[in-house]
C-alpha atoms as one frame of an Amber mdcrd trajectory, in Angstrom:
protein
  18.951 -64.964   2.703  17.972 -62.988  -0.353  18.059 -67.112  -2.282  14.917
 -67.401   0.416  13.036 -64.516  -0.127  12.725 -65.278  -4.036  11.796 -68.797
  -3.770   8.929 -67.582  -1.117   7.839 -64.481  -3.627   7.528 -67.496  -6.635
   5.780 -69.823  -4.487   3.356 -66.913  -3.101   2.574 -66.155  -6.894   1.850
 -69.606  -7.421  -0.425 -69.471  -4.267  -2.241 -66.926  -5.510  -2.501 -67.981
  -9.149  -4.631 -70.698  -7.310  -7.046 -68.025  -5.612  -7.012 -65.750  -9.193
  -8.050 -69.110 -11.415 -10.524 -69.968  -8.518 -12.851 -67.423  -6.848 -13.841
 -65.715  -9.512 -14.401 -68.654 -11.713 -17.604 -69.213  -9.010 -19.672 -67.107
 -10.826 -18.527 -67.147 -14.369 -19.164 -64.064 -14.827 -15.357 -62.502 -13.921
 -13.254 -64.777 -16.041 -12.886 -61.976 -18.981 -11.831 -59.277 -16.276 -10.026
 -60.957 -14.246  -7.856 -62.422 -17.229  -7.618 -58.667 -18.472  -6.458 -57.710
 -15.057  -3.490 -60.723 -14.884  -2.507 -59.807 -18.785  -2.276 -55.796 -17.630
  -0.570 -56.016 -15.072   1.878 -58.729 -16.371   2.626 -56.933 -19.121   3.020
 -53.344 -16.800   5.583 -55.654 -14.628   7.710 -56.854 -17.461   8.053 -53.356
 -19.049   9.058 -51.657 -15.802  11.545 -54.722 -15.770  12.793 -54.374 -18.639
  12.832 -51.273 -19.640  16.506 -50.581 -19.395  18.780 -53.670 -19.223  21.544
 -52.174 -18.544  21.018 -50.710 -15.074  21.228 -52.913 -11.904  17.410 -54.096
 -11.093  16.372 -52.650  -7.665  15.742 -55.773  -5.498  11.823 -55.409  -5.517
  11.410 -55.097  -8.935  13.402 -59.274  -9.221  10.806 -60.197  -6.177   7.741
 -58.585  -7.900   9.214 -60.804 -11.022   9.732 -63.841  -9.607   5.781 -63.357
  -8.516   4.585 -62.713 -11.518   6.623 -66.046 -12.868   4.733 -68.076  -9.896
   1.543 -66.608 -11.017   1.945 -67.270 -14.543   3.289 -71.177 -13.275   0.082
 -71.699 -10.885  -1.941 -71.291 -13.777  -0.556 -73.034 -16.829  -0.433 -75.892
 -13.888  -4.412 -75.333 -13.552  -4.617 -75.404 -16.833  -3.308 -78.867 -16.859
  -5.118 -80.611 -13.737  -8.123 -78.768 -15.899  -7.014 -80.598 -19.185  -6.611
 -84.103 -17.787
């Protein structure tokens, strides 16, 4: 059960790195902030990850992870189709 839920938090990050590299990219005008927003709050999620090792991870903090790996996933797989 708990294999399920963290395949369908990476594949919902990967979802929505496909609505974060697309809407605001209509305008051109939101591509600085909204790449400011996905580096902050990457980098927030990874320190509150691993912040201490040691201790046992509580159970949201892997799924929030695994989201934030399909987010970072969706996009470096724009950044191909975008490249080709």
């Amino acid at each position: 059960m708990f294999f399920n839920i963290n395949i369908l938090s990476l594949t919902l990050g990967f979802f929505f790195a496909n609505i974060l590299s697309t809407v605001p990219a209509q305008t051109g005008d939101w591509n600085i902030i909204s790449g400011a927003v996905i580096v902050t709050s990457y980098e927030i999620i990874s320190k509150a990850l691993y912040r201490n090792i040691i201790t046992k991870k509580p159970y949201i903090i892997n799924l929030i992870n695994n989201f934030k790996i399909g987010i970072v996933y969706g996009l470096f797989v724009d950044a191909f189709k975008l490249g080709s």
